[in-house]
Short mmCIF file of C-alpha atoms in Angstrom, two decimals:
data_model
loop_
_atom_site.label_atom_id
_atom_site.label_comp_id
_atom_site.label_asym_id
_atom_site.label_seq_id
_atom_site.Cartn_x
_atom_site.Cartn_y
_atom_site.Cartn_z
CA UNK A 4 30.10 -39.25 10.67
CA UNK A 5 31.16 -35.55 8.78
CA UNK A 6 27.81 -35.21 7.69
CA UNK A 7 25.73 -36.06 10.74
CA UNK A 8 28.11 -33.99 12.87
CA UNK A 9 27.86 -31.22 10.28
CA UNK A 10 23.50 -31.54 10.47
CA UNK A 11 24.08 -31.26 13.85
CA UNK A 12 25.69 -28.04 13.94
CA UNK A 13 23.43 -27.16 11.59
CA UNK A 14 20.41 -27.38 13.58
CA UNK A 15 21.61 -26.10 16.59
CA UNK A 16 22.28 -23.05 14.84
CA UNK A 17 18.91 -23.34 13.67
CA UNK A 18 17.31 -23.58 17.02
CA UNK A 19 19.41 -21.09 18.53
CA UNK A 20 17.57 -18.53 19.75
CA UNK A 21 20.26 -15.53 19.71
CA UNK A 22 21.58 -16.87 16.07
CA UNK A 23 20.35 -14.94 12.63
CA UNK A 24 20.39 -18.02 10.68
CA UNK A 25 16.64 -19.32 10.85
CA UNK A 26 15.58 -15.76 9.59
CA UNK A 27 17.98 -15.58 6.60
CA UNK A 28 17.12 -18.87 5.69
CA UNK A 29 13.38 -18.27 6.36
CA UNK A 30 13.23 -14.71 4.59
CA UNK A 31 15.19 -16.76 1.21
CA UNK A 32 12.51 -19.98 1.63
CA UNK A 33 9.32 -18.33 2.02
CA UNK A 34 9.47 -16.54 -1.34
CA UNK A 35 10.71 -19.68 -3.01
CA UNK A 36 8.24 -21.54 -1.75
CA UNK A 37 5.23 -19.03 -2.52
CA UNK A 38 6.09 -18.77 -5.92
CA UNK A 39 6.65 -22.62 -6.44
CA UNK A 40 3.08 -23.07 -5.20
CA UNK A 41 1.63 -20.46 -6.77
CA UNK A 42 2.33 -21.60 -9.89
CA UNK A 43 1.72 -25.19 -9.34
CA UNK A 44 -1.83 -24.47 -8.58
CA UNK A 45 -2.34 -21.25 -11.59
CA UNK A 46 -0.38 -23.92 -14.74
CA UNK A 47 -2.76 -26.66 -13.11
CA UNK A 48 -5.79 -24.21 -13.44
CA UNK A 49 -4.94 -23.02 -16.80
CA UNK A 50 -4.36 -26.47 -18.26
CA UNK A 51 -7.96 -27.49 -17.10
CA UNK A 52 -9.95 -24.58 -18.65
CA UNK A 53 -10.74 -22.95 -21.66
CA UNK A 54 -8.45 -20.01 -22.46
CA UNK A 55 -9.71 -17.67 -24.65
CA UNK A 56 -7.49 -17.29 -28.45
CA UNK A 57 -5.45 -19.87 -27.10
CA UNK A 58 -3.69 -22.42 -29.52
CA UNK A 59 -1.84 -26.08 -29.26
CA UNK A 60 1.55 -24.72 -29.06
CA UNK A 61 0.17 -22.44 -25.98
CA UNK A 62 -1.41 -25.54 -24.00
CA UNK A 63 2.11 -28.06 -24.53
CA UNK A 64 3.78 -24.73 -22.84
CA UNK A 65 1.35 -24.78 -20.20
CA UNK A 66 1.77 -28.28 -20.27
CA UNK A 67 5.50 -27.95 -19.81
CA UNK A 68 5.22 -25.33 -17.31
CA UNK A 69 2.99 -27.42 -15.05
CA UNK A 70 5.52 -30.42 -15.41
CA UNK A 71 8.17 -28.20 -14.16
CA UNK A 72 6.15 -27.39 -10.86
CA UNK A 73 4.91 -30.63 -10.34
CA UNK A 74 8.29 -31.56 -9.75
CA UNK A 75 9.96 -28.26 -7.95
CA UNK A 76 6.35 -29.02 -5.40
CA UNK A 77 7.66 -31.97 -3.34
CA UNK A 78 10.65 -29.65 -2.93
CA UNK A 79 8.91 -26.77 -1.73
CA UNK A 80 6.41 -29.10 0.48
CA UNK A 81 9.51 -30.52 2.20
CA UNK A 82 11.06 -27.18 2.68
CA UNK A 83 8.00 -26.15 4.35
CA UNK A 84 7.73 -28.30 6.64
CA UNK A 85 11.16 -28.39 7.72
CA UNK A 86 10.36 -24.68 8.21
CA UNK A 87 7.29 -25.53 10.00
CA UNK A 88 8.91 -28.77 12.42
CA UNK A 89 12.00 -25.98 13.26
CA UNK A 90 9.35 -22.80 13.92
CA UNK A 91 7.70 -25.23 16.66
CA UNK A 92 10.88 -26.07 18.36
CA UNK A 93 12.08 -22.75 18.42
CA UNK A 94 8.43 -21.51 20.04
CA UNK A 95 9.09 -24.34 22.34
CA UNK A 96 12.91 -23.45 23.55
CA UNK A 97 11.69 -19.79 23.72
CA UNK A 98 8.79 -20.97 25.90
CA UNK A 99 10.43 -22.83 28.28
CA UNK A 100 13.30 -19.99 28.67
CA UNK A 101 11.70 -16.82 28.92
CA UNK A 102 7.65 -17.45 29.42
CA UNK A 103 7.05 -19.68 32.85
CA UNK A 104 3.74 -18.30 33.20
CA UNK A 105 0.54 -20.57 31.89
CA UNK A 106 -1.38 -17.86 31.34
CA UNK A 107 -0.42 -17.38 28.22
CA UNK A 108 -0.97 -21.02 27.00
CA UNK A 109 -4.80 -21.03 27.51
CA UNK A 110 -7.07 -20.35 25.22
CA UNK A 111 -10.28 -18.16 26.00
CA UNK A 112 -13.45 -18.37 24.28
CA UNK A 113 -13.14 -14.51 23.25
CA UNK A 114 -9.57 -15.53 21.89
CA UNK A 115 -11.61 -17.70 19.49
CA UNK A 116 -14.55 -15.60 18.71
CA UNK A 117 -12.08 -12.28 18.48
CA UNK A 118 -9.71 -14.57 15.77
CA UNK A 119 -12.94 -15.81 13.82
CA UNK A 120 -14.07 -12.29 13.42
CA UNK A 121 -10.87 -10.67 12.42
CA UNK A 122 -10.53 -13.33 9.78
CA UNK A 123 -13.99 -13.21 8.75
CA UNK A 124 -13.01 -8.77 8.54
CA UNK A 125 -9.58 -9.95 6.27
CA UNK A 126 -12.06 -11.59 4.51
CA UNK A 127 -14.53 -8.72 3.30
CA UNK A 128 -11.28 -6.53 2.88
CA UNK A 129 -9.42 -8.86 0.53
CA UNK A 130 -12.48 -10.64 -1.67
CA UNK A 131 -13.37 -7.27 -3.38
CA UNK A 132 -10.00 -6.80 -4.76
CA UNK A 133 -10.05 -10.98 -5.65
CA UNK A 134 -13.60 -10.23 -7.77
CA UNK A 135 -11.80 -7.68 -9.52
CA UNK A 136 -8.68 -9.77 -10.54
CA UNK A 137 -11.03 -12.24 -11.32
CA UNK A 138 -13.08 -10.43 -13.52
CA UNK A 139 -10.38 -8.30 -14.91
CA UNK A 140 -8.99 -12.17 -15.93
CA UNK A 141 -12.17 -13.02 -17.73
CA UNK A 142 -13.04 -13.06 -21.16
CA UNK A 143 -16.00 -10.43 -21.69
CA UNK A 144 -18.79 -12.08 -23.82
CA UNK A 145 -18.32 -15.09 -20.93
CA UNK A 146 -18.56 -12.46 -18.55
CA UNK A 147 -21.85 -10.92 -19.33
CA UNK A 148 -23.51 -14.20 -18.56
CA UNK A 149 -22.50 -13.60 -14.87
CA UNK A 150 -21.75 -15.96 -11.93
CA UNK A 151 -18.43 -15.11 -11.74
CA UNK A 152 -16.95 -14.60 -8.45
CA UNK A 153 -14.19 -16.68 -7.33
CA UNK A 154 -12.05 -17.62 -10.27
CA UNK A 155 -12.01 -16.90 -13.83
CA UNK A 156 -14.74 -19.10 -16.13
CA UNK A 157 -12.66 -18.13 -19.41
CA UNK A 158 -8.70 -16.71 -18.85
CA UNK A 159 -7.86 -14.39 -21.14
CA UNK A 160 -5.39 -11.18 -21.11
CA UNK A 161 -7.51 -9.16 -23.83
CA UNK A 162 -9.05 -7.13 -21.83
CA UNK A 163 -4.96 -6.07 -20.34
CA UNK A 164 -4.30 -5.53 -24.23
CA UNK A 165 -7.39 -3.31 -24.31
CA UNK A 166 -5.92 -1.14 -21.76
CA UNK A 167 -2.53 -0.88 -21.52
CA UNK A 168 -2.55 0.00 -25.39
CA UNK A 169 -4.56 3.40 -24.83
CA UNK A 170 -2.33 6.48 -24.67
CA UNK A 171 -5.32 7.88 -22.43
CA UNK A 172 -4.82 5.62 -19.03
CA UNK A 173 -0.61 6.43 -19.49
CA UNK A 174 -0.86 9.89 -19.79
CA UNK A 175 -3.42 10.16 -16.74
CA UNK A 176 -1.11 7.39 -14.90
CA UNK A 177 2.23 10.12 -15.56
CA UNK A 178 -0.49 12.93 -14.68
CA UNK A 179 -0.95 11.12 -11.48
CA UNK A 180 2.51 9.92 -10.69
CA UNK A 181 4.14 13.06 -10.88
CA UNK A 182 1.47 14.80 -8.31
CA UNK A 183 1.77 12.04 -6.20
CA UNK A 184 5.28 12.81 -6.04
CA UNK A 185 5.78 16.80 -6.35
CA UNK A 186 2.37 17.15 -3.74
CA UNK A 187 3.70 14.59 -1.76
CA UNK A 188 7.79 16.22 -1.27
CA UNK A 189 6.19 19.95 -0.88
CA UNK A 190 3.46 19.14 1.02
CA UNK A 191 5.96 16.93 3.79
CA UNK A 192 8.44 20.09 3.78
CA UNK A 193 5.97 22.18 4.22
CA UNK A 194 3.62 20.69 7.17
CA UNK A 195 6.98 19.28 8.53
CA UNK A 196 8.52 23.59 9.11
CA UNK A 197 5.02 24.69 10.08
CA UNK A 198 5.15 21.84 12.51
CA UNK A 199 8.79 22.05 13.84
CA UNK A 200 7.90 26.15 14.55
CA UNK A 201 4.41 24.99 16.66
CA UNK A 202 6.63 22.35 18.98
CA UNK A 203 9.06 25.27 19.67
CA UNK A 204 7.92 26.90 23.32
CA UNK A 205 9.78 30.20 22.60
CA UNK A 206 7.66 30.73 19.63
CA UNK A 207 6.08 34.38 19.45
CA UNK A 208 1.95 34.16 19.70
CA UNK A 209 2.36 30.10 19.66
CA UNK A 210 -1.46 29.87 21.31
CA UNK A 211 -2.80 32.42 18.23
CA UNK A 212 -1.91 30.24 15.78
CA UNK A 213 -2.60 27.31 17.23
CA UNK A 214 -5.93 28.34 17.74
CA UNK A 215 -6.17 29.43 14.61
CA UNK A 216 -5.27 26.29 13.06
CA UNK A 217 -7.58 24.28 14.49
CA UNK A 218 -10.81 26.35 14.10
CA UNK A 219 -10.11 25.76 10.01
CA UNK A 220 -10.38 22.52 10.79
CA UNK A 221 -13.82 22.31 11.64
CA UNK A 222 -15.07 25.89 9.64
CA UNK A 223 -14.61 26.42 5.51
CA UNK A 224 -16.41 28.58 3.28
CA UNK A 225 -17.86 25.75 1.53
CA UNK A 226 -17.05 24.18 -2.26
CA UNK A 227 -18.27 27.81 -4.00
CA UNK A 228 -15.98 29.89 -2.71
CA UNK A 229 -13.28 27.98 -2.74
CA UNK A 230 -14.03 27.21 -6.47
CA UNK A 231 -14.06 31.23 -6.76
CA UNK A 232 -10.40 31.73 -4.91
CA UNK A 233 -9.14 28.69 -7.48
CA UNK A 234 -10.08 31.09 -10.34
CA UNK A 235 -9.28 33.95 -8.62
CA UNK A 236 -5.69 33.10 -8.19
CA UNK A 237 -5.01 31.64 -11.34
CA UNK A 238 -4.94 27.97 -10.48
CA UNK A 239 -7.90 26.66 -12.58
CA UNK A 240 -6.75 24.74 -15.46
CA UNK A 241 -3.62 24.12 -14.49
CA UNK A 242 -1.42 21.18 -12.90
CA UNK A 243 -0.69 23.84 -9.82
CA UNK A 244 -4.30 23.01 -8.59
CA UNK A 245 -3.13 19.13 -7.59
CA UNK A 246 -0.02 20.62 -5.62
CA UNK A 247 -0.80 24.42 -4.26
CA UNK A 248 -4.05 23.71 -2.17
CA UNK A 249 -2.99 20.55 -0.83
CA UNK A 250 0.35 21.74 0.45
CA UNK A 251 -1.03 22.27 3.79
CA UNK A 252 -2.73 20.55 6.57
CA UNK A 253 -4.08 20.96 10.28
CA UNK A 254 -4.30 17.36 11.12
CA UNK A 255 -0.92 16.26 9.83
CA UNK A 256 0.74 19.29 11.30
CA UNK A 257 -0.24 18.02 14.38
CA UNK A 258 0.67 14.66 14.05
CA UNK A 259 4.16 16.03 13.45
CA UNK A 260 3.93 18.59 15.75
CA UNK A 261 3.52 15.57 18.21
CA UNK A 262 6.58 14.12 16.75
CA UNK A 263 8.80 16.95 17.26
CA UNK A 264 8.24 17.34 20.17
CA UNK A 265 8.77 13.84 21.75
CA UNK A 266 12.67 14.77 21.20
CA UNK A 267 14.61 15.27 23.52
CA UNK A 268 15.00 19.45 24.32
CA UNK A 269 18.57 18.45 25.43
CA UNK A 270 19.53 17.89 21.69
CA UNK A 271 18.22 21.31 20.23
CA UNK A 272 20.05 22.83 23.30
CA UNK A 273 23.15 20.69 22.22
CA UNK A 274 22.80 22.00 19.11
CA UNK A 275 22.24 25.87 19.35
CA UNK A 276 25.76 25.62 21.88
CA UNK A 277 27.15 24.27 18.98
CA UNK A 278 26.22 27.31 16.87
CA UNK A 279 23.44 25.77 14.44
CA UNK A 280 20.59 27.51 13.31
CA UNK A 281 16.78 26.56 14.08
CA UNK A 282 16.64 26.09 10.32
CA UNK A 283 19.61 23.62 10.09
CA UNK A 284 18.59 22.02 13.73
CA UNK A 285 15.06 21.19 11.56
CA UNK A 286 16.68 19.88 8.63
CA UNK A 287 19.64 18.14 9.65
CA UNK A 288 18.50 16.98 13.41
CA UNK A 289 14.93 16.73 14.10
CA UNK A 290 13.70 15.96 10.73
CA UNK A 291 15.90 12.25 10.36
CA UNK A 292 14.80 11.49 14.00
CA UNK A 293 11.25 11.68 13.24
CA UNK A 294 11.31 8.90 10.10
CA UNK A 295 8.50 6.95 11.56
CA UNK A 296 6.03 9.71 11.83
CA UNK A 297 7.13 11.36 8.46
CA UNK A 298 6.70 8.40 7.06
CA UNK A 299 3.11 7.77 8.04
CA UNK A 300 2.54 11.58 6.60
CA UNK A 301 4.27 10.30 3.61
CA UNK A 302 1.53 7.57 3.41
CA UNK A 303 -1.41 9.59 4.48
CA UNK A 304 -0.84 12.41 2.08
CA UNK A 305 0.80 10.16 -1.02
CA UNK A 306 -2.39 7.69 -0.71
CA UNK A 307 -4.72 10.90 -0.80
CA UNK A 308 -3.31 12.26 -4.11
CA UNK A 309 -3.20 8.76 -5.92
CA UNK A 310 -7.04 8.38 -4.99
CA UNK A 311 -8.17 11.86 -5.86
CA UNK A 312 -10.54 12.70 -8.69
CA UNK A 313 -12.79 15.35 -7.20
CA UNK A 314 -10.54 18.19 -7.73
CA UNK A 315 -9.41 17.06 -11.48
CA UNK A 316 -13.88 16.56 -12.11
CA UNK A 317 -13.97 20.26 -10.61
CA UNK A 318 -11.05 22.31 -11.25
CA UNK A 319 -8.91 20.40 -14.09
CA UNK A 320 -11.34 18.88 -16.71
CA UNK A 321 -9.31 18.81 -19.60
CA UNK A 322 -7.80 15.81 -20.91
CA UNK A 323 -4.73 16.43 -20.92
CA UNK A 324 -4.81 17.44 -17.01
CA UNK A 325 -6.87 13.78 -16.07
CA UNK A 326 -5.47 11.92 -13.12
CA UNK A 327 -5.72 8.09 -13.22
CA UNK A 328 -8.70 7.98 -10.61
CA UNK A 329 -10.89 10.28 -12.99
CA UNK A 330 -9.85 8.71 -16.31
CA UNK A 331 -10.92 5.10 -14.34
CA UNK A 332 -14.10 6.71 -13.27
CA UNK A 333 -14.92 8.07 -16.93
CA UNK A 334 -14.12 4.26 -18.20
CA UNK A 335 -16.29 2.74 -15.67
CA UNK A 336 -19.39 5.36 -16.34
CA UNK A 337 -18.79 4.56 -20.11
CA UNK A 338 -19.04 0.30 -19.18
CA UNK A 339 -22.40 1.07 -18.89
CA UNK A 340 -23.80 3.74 -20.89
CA UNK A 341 -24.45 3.98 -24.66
CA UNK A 342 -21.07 4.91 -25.25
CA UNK A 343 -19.81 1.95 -24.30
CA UNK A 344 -22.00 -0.06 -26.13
CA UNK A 345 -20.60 0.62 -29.55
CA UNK A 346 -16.78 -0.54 -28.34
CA UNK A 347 -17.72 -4.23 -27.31
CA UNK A 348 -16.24 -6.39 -29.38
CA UNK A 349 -17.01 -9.96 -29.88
CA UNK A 350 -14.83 -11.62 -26.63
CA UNK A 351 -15.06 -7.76 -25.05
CA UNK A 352 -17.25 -6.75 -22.43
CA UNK A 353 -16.63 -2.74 -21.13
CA UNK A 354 -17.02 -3.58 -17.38
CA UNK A 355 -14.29 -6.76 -17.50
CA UNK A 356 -12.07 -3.48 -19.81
CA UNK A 357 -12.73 -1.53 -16.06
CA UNK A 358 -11.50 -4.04 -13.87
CA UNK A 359 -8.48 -4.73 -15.81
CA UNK A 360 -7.93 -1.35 -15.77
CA UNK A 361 -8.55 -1.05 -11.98
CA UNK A 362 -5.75 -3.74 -11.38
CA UNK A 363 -3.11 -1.63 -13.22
CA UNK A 364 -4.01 1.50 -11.17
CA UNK A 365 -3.66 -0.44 -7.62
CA UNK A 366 -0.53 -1.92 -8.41
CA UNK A 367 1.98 0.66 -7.73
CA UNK A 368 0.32 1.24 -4.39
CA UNK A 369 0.74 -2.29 -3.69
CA UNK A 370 4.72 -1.71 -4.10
CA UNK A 371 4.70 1.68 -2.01
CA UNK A 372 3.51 -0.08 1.21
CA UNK A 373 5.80 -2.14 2.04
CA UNK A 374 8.50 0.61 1.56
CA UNK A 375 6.95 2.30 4.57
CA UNK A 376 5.14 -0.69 6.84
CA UNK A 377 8.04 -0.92 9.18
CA UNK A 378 7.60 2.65 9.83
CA UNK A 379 3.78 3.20 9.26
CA UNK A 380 2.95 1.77 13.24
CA UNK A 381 5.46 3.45 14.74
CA UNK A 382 4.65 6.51 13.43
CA UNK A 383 0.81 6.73 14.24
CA UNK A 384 1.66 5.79 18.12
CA UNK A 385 4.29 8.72 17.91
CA UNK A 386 1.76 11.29 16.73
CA UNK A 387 -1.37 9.66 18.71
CA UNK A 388 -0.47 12.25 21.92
CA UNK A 389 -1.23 15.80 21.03
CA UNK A 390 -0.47 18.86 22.57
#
């Protein structure tokens, strides 16, 4: 009688709509669960193909492994569907409570065709990055007989070896992190003052530089001359060429502009009574208020730098000044010209050596966006209105 009194309690916590319990359970579940059937399904792949270099003692651990998730699956199946059975009452209880109408219940024809083509868009987005996990998986001389495209013919992590053992890919991946970083802190103080002085109204010839501003946006002097001011000022050669030119931008000003000045003028008033500077009102007031926009900056201008190669092909050629994106382009031209030729190996193919190499350069992206997703929509609707 304890027990079923204490499910009971249980559940109605559960399906209680103001209670935090369903999420902390469901945010501690779904990770569980993922990883339990994730590895059910890659230790029942691997123990039904060929692995390349792979011995007896590596397939009984595979073996083992598999075992071991066969019988943590019913587990995670079970949990999942409780999740799934106590998701469809909640819907229910909120449905009844708080939506009477019926017009959300039907289904339109465009509601269908509209979800089959944003899947069908996930789709084309996702399956480039799966080829190149796949192929980054596969063993090279298996490789070069082609057809594969949705799962690895031969596993093998050689072709990780390969790369993570050259000193080349970590110094261009240190090269890359620290302008990612540096460009990205400068060029967010920077854009952020220049924008916080445009969304003041009592700035002195406001409409000058505004004007200003924008007509760079749409007129340059073109790659030459720029290349000339590079040299010119000293900045060819040298790591300064990632950060100094890049410090700067119209488009993000204006986004943050836009930010700035959707707070409240009361505050800065509050503030100046109070005796604060416009400096420390910037820093200390309107620059925490406006985390959602700086974070989408953050994104925009972080994402730009990690991606970059033109300006290391152009302005910093030497080796010991290659970003990641450049040194991955050099390895990818070399998969299939006569250079490359001479460093295949007999279960090594130069384009597979790309790919893995590819994977290792996405991944830290991979753990920067979910820093800032919470943040990243906010933030665009924020600085969508400008002015």
């Amino acid at each position: 009688m304890h027990v079923k009194n204490a499910m009971n309690r249980f559940m109605s916590k559960l399906l209680d709509l103001k209670s935090a319990l369903y999420y902390r359970i469901k945010r501690a579940a779904v990770p569980l669960i993922s990883v339990i059937v994730l590895g059910f399904v890659l230790t029942a792949y691997l123990a039904n193909i060929p692995v390349s270099e792979a011995t007896d003692e590596l397939y009984r651990t595979l073996d083992g492994i598999f075992y071991l998730f066969c019988g943590l699956l019913p587990v995670a199946v079970a949990a999942g569907v409780f999740l799934g059975i106590v998701a469809y009452k909640r819907r229910k209880i909120y449905l009844m409570r708080f939506n009477k109408s019926r017009l959300n219940k039907r289904v339109y024809p465009f509601d269908v065709v509209l979800a089959i083509l944003m899947g069908l868009f996930c789709l084309l987005c996702i399956y480039p990055i799966w080829y190149v996990v796949v192929g980054s998986f596969n063993q090279g001389a298996d490789y070069t007989s082609g057809g594969v495209f949705f799962y690895p013919r031969v596993f093998t992590f050689e072709n990780y070896k390969i790369v993570l053992a050259k000193q080349e890919l970590w110094h261009s991946y240190m090269v890359t992190i620290g302008r990612t970083l540096l460009g990205t802190f400068l060029s967010l103080i920077f854009t952020a003052a220049v924008g916080y002085a445009m969304s003041r109204p009592n700035l002195k010839f406001k409409r000058a530089f505004y004007w200003i501003n924008i007509f760079t946006m749409f007129f340059g002097g073109g790659l030459i001359p720029y290349f000339l001011i590079i040299r010119s000022i000293g900045l060819y050669g040298t790591f300064w060429v990632y950060i100094i030119p890049g410090l700067y931008s119209v488009y993000n000003m204006i986004v943050l502009q836009s930010g700035f000045k959707s707070i409240s003028p009361e505050i800065h008033d509050a503030a100046v009574v109070d005796g604060a500077g416009e400096f420390r009102i910037w820093w200390q007031i309107y620059m925490p208020l406006s985390k959602p926009v700086l974070a989408t900056i953050v994104l925009w201008v972080a994402v730009g730098h990690w991606n970059n190669y033109f300006d290391t092909m152009i302005y910093a050629s030497e080796k010991n000044l290659w970003s990641l994106q450049y040194y991955l382009l050099q390895t990818i031209n070399s998969a299939t010209g006569k250079e490359g030729a001479s460093e295949i190996q007999q279960n090594l193919n130069p384009m597979t050596i790309s790919l893995a190499a590819i994977i290792v350069s996405i991944i830290p992206v991979f753990f920067f966006f979910p820093l800032i997703r919470k943040n990243f929509a906010s933030g665009i609707m924020v600085g969508s209105l400008k002015g």
